[in-house]
Amino acid sequence: MKKIALKWILISLGVGMIPVVLLGASPGGVALSPLILFFFLILGLAGATVHANIYAYRKGAKKEKIQSSVFAGISFLIIGLLVYNESQCDLKQEYATERASDYVRSKSDLDMNSLGEPVFDLDNCVCIFEYSGQAKKFEIIVTEYGELHFSPH
Protein backbone atom coordinates (compact mmCIF):
# COMPACT_ATOMS: atom_id res chain seq x y z
CA MET A 1 0.00 0.00 0.00
CA LYS A 2 2.89 2.38 0.73
CA LYS A 3 4.29 1.65 -2.70
CA ILE A 4 0.95 2.45 -4.37
CA ALA A 5 0.55 5.72 -2.47
CA LEU A 6 4.13 6.84 -3.11
CA LYS A 7 3.84 6.00 -6.81
CA TRP A 8 0.58 7.97 -7.25
CA ILE A 9 1.83 11.03 -5.39
CA LEU A 10 5.23 11.15 -7.12
CA ILE A 11 3.76 10.62 -10.59
CA SER A 12 1.11 13.29 -10.07
CA LEU A 13 3.65 15.81 -8.76
CA GLY A 14 5.97 14.93 -11.66
CA VAL A 15 3.18 15.57 -14.15
CA GLY A 16 2.35 18.78 -12.27
CA MET A 17 5.93 19.98 -12.69
CA ILE A 18 5.53 20.03 -16.49
CA PRO A 19 3.29 23.14 -16.62
CA VAL A 20 5.24 24.71 -13.75
CA VAL A 21 8.50 24.40 -15.70
CA LEU A 22 6.88 25.57 -18.93
CA LEU A 23 5.43 28.68 -17.25
CA GLY A 24 8.78 29.39 -15.59
CA ALA A 25 9.42 32.63 -13.77
CA SER A 26 6.85 34.64 -15.69
CA PRO A 27 4.36 36.59 -13.55
CA GLY A 28 1.65 34.08 -14.41
CA GLY A 29 3.96 31.17 -13.68
CA VAL A 30 4.94 32.48 -10.28
CA ALA A 31 1.29 33.02 -9.37
CA LEU A 32 0.00 29.72 -10.74
CA SER A 33 2.81 27.33 -9.76
CA PRO A 34 1.63 26.73 -6.17
CA LEU A 35 -1.95 26.23 -7.35
CA ILE A 36 -0.91 23.76 -10.04
CA LEU A 37 1.23 21.73 -7.63
CA PHE A 38 -1.53 21.86 -5.01
CA PHE A 39 -4.07 20.51 -7.52
CA PHE A 40 -1.80 17.66 -8.59
CA LEU A 41 -0.98 16.79 -4.96
CA ILE A 42 -4.68 16.46 -4.20
CA LEU A 43 -5.18 14.45 -7.39
CA GLY A 44 -2.32 12.08 -6.49
CA LEU A 45 -3.52 11.63 -2.92
CA ALA A 46 -7.07 10.90 -4.04
CA GLY A 47 -5.84 8.48 -6.72
CA ALA A 48 -3.62 6.70 -4.21
CA THR A 49 -6.51 6.37 -1.79
CA VAL A 50 -8.88 4.90 -4.36
CA HIS A 51 -6.23 2.57 -5.79
CA ALA A 52 -5.15 1.33 -2.35
CA ASN A 53 -8.75 0.64 -1.34
CA ILE A 54 -9.57 -1.22 -4.56
CA TYR A 55 -6.42 -3.32 -4.21
CA ALA A 56 -7.01 -4.07 -0.52
CA TYR A 57 -10.66 -5.02 -0.92
CA ARG A 58 -10.03 -7.23 -3.96
CA LYS A 59 -6.81 -9.03 -2.98
CA GLY A 60 -5.88 -8.02 0.54
CA ALA A 61 -6.24 -9.63 3.93
CA LYS A 62 -8.35 -8.19 6.74
CA LYS A 63 -5.38 -6.20 8.07
CA GLU A 64 -4.80 -4.56 4.66
CA LYS A 65 -8.49 -3.67 4.39
CA ILE A 66 -8.36 -1.92 7.76
CA GLN A 67 -5.13 -0.13 6.83
CA SER A 68 -6.55 1.06 3.52
CA SER A 69 -9.71 2.33 5.22
CA VAL A 70 -7.63 4.24 7.78
CA PHE A 71 -5.47 5.58 4.95
CA ALA A 72 -8.62 6.72 3.12
CA GLY A 73 -9.89 8.53 6.21
CA ILE A 74 -6.56 10.26 6.80
CA SER A 75 -6.23 11.15 3.10
CA PHE A 76 -9.64 12.75 2.90
CA LEU A 77 -8.94 14.61 6.15
CA ILE A 78 -5.70 15.95 4.64
CA ILE A 79 -7.46 16.91 1.40
CA GLY A 80 -10.18 18.68 3.38
CA LEU A 81 -7.63 20.62 5.42
CA LEU A 82 -5.65 21.56 2.30
CA VAL A 83 -8.74 22.85 0.53
CA TYR A 84 -9.86 24.74 3.65
CA ASN A 85 -6.42 26.30 4.12
CA GLU A 86 -6.21 27.31 0.45
CA SER A 87 -9.54 29.11 0.70
CA GLN A 88 -8.25 31.39 3.48
CA CYS A 89 -7.15 34.89 2.53
CA ASP A 90 -3.44 35.44 3.21
CA LEU A 91 -3.14 38.98 1.88
CA LYS A 92 -1.27 41.25 4.30
CA GLN A 93 -1.66 45.01 4.45
CA GLU A 94 2.09 45.63 4.37
CA TYR A 95 2.51 43.53 1.23
CA ALA A 96 -0.42 45.17 -0.57
CA THR A 97 0.76 48.66 0.39
CA GLU A 98 4.27 47.85 -0.81
CA ARG A 99 3.02 46.56 -4.18
CA ALA A 100 0.77 49.58 -4.79
CA SER A 101 3.35 52.15 -3.66
CA ASP A 102 6.08 50.49 -5.76
CA TYR A 103 3.85 50.86 -8.81
CA VAL A 104 3.14 54.54 -8.10
CA ARG A 105 6.85 55.23 -7.51
CA SER A 106 7.78 53.52 -10.78
CA LYS A 107 5.59 55.89 -12.80
CA SER A 108 7.07 59.36 -13.17
CA ASP A 109 3.70 61.02 -13.84
CA LEU A 110 2.11 59.76 -10.59
CA ASP A 111 2.42 61.37 -7.15
CA MET A 112 2.82 59.19 -4.08
CA ASN A 113 0.76 61.60 -1.95
CA SER A 114 -2.31 60.99 -4.12
CA LEU A 115 -2.47 57.30 -3.18
CA GLY A 116 -5.33 56.65 -0.76
CA GLU A 117 -5.61 54.30 2.20
CA PRO A 118 -6.06 50.57 1.62
CA VAL A 119 -9.55 49.08 1.69
CA PHE A 120 -9.68 45.30 2.17
CA ASP A 121 -12.29 43.09 0.54
CA LEU A 122 -11.86 39.78 2.37
CA ASP A 123 -14.57 38.03 0.34
CA ASN A 124 -12.53 38.43 -2.84
CA CYS A 125 -9.15 38.58 -1.02
CA VAL A 126 -8.10 41.87 -2.62
CA CYS A 127 -6.90 45.23 -1.36
CA ILE A 128 -8.08 48.35 -3.17
CA PHE A 129 -6.21 51.66 -3.26
CA GLU A 130 -7.78 54.77 -4.72
CA TYR A 131 -5.44 57.06 -6.62
CA SER A 132 -6.77 60.61 -6.89
CA GLY A 133 -4.23 62.72 -8.74
CA GLN A 134 -4.86 65.99 -10.54
CA ALA A 135 -4.94 64.45 -14.01
CA LYS A 136 -5.72 60.80 -13.25
CA LYS A 137 -8.17 58.99 -11.01
CA PHE A 138 -8.21 55.21 -10.83
CA GLU A 139 -8.17 52.28 -8.41
CA ILE A 140 -5.26 49.92 -7.88
CA ILE A 141 -6.43 46.44 -6.94
CA VAL A 142 -3.84 44.13 -5.35
CA THR A 143 -4.68 40.42 -5.36
CA GLU A 144 -3.49 37.78 -2.93
CA TYR A 145 -0.81 36.70 -5.41
CA GLY A 146 0.58 40.22 -5.81
CA GLU A 147 -1.02 40.94 -9.16
CA LEU A 148 -1.99 44.54 -9.85
CA HIS A 149 -5.26 45.33 -11.61
CA PHE A 150 -6.55 48.77 -12.47
CA SER A 151 -10.05 50.14 -12.58
CA PRO A 152 -10.98 53.60 -13.91
CA HIS A 153 -12.57 55.78 -11.30
mmCIF file of C-alpha atoms in Angstrom:
data_model
loop_
_atom_site.group_PDB
_atom_site.id
_atom_site.type_symbol
_atom_site.label_atom_id
_atom_site.label_comp_id
_atom_site.label_asym_id
_atom_site.label_seq_id
_atom_site.Cartn_x
_atom_site.Cartn_y
_atom_site.Cartn_z
ATOM 1 C CA MET A 1 0.000 0.000 0.000
ATOM 2 C CA LYS A 2 2.890 2.375 0.733
ATOM 3 C CA LYS A 3 4.294 1.650 -2.705
ATOM 4 C CA ILE A 4 0.951 2.447 -4.368
ATOM 5 C CA ALA A 5 0.551 5.724 -2.467
ATOM 6 C CA LEU A 6 4.127 6.836 -3.109
ATOM 7 C CA LYS A 7 3.839 6.002 -6.812
ATOM 8 C CA TRP A 8 0.584 7.967 -7.245
ATOM 9 C CA ILE A 9 1.826 11.028 -5.389
ATOM 10 C CA LEU A 10 5.232 11.149 -7.121
ATOM 11 C CA ILE A 11 3.760 10.617 -10.592
ATOM 12 C CA SER A 12 1.107 13.287 -10.069
ATOM 13 C CA LEU A 13 3.646 15.813 -8.763
ATOM 14 C CA GLY A 14 5.973 14.928 -11.656
ATOM 15 C CA VAL A 15 3.184 15.569 -14.154
ATOM 16 C CA GLY A 16 2.349 18.783 -12.272
ATOM 17 C CA MET A 17 5.926 19.983 -12.694
ATOM 18 C CA ILE A 18 5.535 20.032 -16.491
ATOM 19 C CA PRO A 19 3.289 23.144 -16.622
ATOM 20 C CA VAL A 20 5.244 24.713 -13.755
ATOM 21 C CA VAL A 21 8.503 24.398 -15.704
ATOM 22 C CA LEU A 22 6.875 25.574 -18.933
ATOM 23 C CA LEU A 23 5.435 28.678 -17.249
ATOM 24 C CA GLY A 24 8.776 29.389 -15.593
ATOM 25 C CA ALA A 25 9.421 32.631 -13.771
ATOM 26 C CA SER A 26 6.847 34.639 -15.694
ATOM 27 C CA PRO A 27 4.363 36.593 -13.552
ATOM 28 C CA GLY A 28 1.648 34.085 -14.406
ATOM 29 C CA GLY A 29 3.959 31.173 -13.685
ATOM 30 C CA VAL A 30 4.940 32.484 -10.280
ATOM 31 C CA ALA A 31 1.294 33.023 -9.366
ATOM 32 C CA LEU A 32 -0.001 29.722 -10.737
ATOM 33 C CA SER A 33 2.811 27.326 -9.758
ATOM 34 C CA PRO A 34 1.635 26.725 -6.171
ATOM 35 C CA LEU A 35 -1.951 26.228 -7.346
ATOM 36 C CA ILE A 36 -0.907 23.756 -10.038
ATOM 37 C CA LEU A 37 1.228 21.726 -7.625
ATOM 38 C CA PHE A 38 -1.531 21.865 -5.013
ATOM 39 C CA PHE A 39 -4.065 20.513 -7.518
ATOM 40 C CA PHE A 40 -1.798 17.660 -8.594
ATOM 41 C CA LEU A 41 -0.977 16.788 -4.961
ATOM 42 C CA ILE A 42 -4.684 16.459 -4.203
ATOM 43 C CA LEU A 43 -5.177 14.448 -7.393
ATOM 44 C CA GLY A 44 -2.323 12.082 -6.488
ATOM 45 C CA LEU A 45 -3.517 11.630 -2.917
ATOM 46 C CA ALA A 46 -7.075 10.897 -4.045
ATOM 47 C CA GLY A 47 -5.840 8.481 -6.715
ATOM 48 C CA ALA A 48 -3.617 6.698 -4.209
ATOM 49 C CA THR A 49 -6.510 6.368 -1.788
ATOM 50 C CA VAL A 50 -8.877 4.902 -4.360
ATOM 51 C CA HIS A 51 -6.227 2.570 -5.794
ATOM 52 C CA ALA A 52 -5.148 1.330 -2.351
ATOM 53 C CA ASN A 53 -8.753 0.636 -1.342
ATOM 54 C CA ILE A 54 -9.568 -1.219 -4.559
ATOM 55 C CA TYR A 55 -6.422 -3.320 -4.212
ATOM 56 C CA ALA A 56 -7.014 -4.072 -0.525
ATOM 57 C CA TYR A 57 -10.662 -5.015 -0.920
ATOM 58 C CA ARG A 58 -10.031 -7.233 -3.962
ATOM 59 C CA LYS A 59 -6.815 -9.029 -2.984
ATOM 60 C CA GLY A 60 -5.883 -8.016 0.544
ATOM 61 C CA ALA A 61 -6.242 -9.626 3.928
ATOM 62 C CA LYS A 62 -8.349 -8.186 6.738
ATOM 63 C CA LYS A 63 -5.376 -6.204 8.066
ATOM 64 C CA GLU A 64 -4.801 -4.556 4.664
ATOM 65 C CA LYS A 65 -8.488 -3.671 4.393
ATOM 66 C CA ILE A 66 -8.362 -1.924 7.759
ATOM 67 C CA GLN A 67 -5.131 -0.132 6.835
ATOM 68 C CA SER A 68 -6.553 1.056 3.521
ATOM 69 C CA SER A 69 -9.711 2.327 5.221
ATOM 70 C CA VAL A 70 -7.634 4.240 7.780
ATOM 71 C CA PHE A 71 -5.466 5.583 4.947
ATOM 72 C CA ALA A 72 -8.623 6.717 3.121
ATOM 73 C CA GLY A 73 -9.888 8.530 6.214
ATOM 74 C CA ILE A 74 -6.562 10.256 6.803
ATOM 75 C CA SER A 75 -6.227 11.146 3.096
ATOM 76 C CA PHE A 76 -9.637 12.750 2.899
ATOM 77 C CA LEU A 77 -8.938 14.609 6.147
ATOM 78 C CA ILE A 78 -5.695 15.948 4.645
ATOM 79 C CA ILE A 79 -7.465 16.911 1.399
ATOM 80 C CA GLY A 80 -10.184 18.685 3.379
ATOM 81 C CA LEU A 81 -7.631 20.623 5.423
ATOM 82 C CA LEU A 82 -5.652 21.555 2.299
ATOM 83 C CA VAL A 83 -8.744 22.847 0.532
ATOM 84 C CA TYR A 84 -9.862 24.742 3.646
ATOM 85 C CA ASN A 85 -6.417 26.297 4.120
ATOM 86 C CA GLU A 86 -6.212 27.309 0.451
ATOM 87 C CA SER A 87 -9.541 29.106 0.705
ATOM 88 C CA GLN A 88 -8.251 31.386 3.481
ATOM 89 C CA CYS A 89 -7.151 34.892 2.531
ATOM 90 C CA ASP A 90 -3.436 35.436 3.210
ATOM 91 C CA LEU A 91 -3.144 38.976 1.881
ATOM 92 C CA LYS A 92 -1.268 41.246 4.300
ATOM 93 C CA GLN A 93 -1.665 45.013 4.455
ATOM 94 C CA GLU A 94 2.093 45.632 4.372
ATOM 95 C CA TYR A 95 2.508 43.528 1.232
ATOM 96 C CA ALA A 96 -0.423 45.168 -0.571
ATOM 97 C CA THR A 97 0.758 48.657 0.387
ATOM 98 C CA GLU A 98 4.271 47.853 -0.810
ATOM 99 C CA ARG A 99 3.023 46.557 -4.179
ATOM 100 C CA ALA A 100 0.774 49.584 -4.793
ATOM 101 C CA SER A 101 3.348 52.149 -3.665
ATOM 102 C CA ASP A 102 6.080 50.491 -5.764
ATOM 103 C CA TYR A 103 3.854 50.860 -8.808
ATOM 104 C CA VAL A 104 3.136 54.537 -8.102
ATOM 105 C CA ARG A 105 6.848 55.234 -7.511
ATOM 106 C CA SER A 106 7.783 53.516 -10.783
ATOM 107 C CA LYS A 107 5.592 55.889 -12.803
ATOM 108 C CA SER A 108 7.065 59.362 -13.173
ATOM 109 C CA ASP A 109 3.700 61.020 -13.844
ATOM 110 C CA LEU A 110 2.105 59.761 -10.590
ATOM 111 C CA ASP A 111 2.421 61.373 -7.149
ATOM 112 C CA MET A 112 2.822 59.192 -4.082
ATOM 113 C CA ASN A 113 0.761 61.604 -1.945
ATOM 114 C CA SER A 114 -2.314 60.990 -4.121
ATOM 115 C CA LEU A 115 -2.472 57.302 -3.182
ATOM 116 C CA GLY A 116 -5.332 56.646 -0.760
ATOM 117 C CA GLU A 117 -5.605 54.303 2.200
ATOM 118 C CA PRO A 118 -6.056 50.566 1.624
ATOM 119 C CA VAL A 119 -9.548 49.078 1.687
ATOM 120 C CA PHE A 120 -9.681 45.301 2.171
ATOM 121 C CA ASP A 121 -12.287 43.088 0.541
ATOM 122 C CA LEU A 122 -11.856 39.783 2.373
ATOM 123 C CA ASP A 123 -14.572 38.028 0.342
ATOM 124 C CA ASN A 124 -12.530 38.431 -2.839
ATOM 125 C CA CYS A 125 -9.154 38.581 -1.020
ATOM 126 C CA VAL A 126 -8.099 41.866 -2.619
ATOM 127 C CA CYS A 127 -6.898 45.229 -1.359
ATOM 128 C CA ILE A 128 -8.078 48.345 -3.174
ATOM 129 C CA PHE A 129 -6.210 51.658 -3.257
ATOM 130 C CA GLU A 130 -7.778 54.767 -4.719
ATOM 131 C CA TYR A 131 -5.439 57.056 -6.615
ATOM 132 C CA SER A 132 -6.771 60.614 -6.892
ATOM 133 C CA GLY A 133 -4.230 62.722 -8.736
ATOM 134 C CA GLN A 134 -4.857 65.990 -10.545
ATOM 135 C CA ALA A 135 -4.943 64.446 -14.006
ATOM 136 C CA LYS A 136 -5.716 60.796 -13.253
ATOM 137 C CA LYS A 137 -8.169 58.991 -11.010
ATOM 138 C CA PHE A 138 -8.214 55.205 -10.828
ATOM 139 C CA GLU A 139 -8.171 52.284 -8.413
ATOM 140 C CA ILE A 140 -5.264 49.921 -7.881
ATOM 141 C CA ILE A 141 -6.431 46.442 -6.936
ATOM 142 C CA VAL A 142 -3.838 44.135 -5.352
ATOM 143 C CA THR A 143 -4.683 40.424 -5.362
ATOM 144 C CA GLU A 144 -3.490 37.779 -2.929
ATOM 145 C CA TYR A 145 -0.813 36.702 -5.415
ATOM 146 C CA GLY A 146 0.581 40.221 -5.812
ATOM 147 C CA GLU A 147 -1.022 40.940 -9.164
ATOM 148 C CA LEU A 148 -1.992 44.545 -9.853
ATOM 149 C CA HIS A 149 -5.259 45.327 -11.610
ATOM 150 C CA PHE A 150 -6.548 48.766 -12.468
ATOM 151 C CA SER A 151 -10.054 50.144 -12.583
ATOM 152 C CA PRO A 152 -10.979 53.596 -13.911
ATOM 153 C CA HIS A 153 -12.570 55.777 -11.296
#
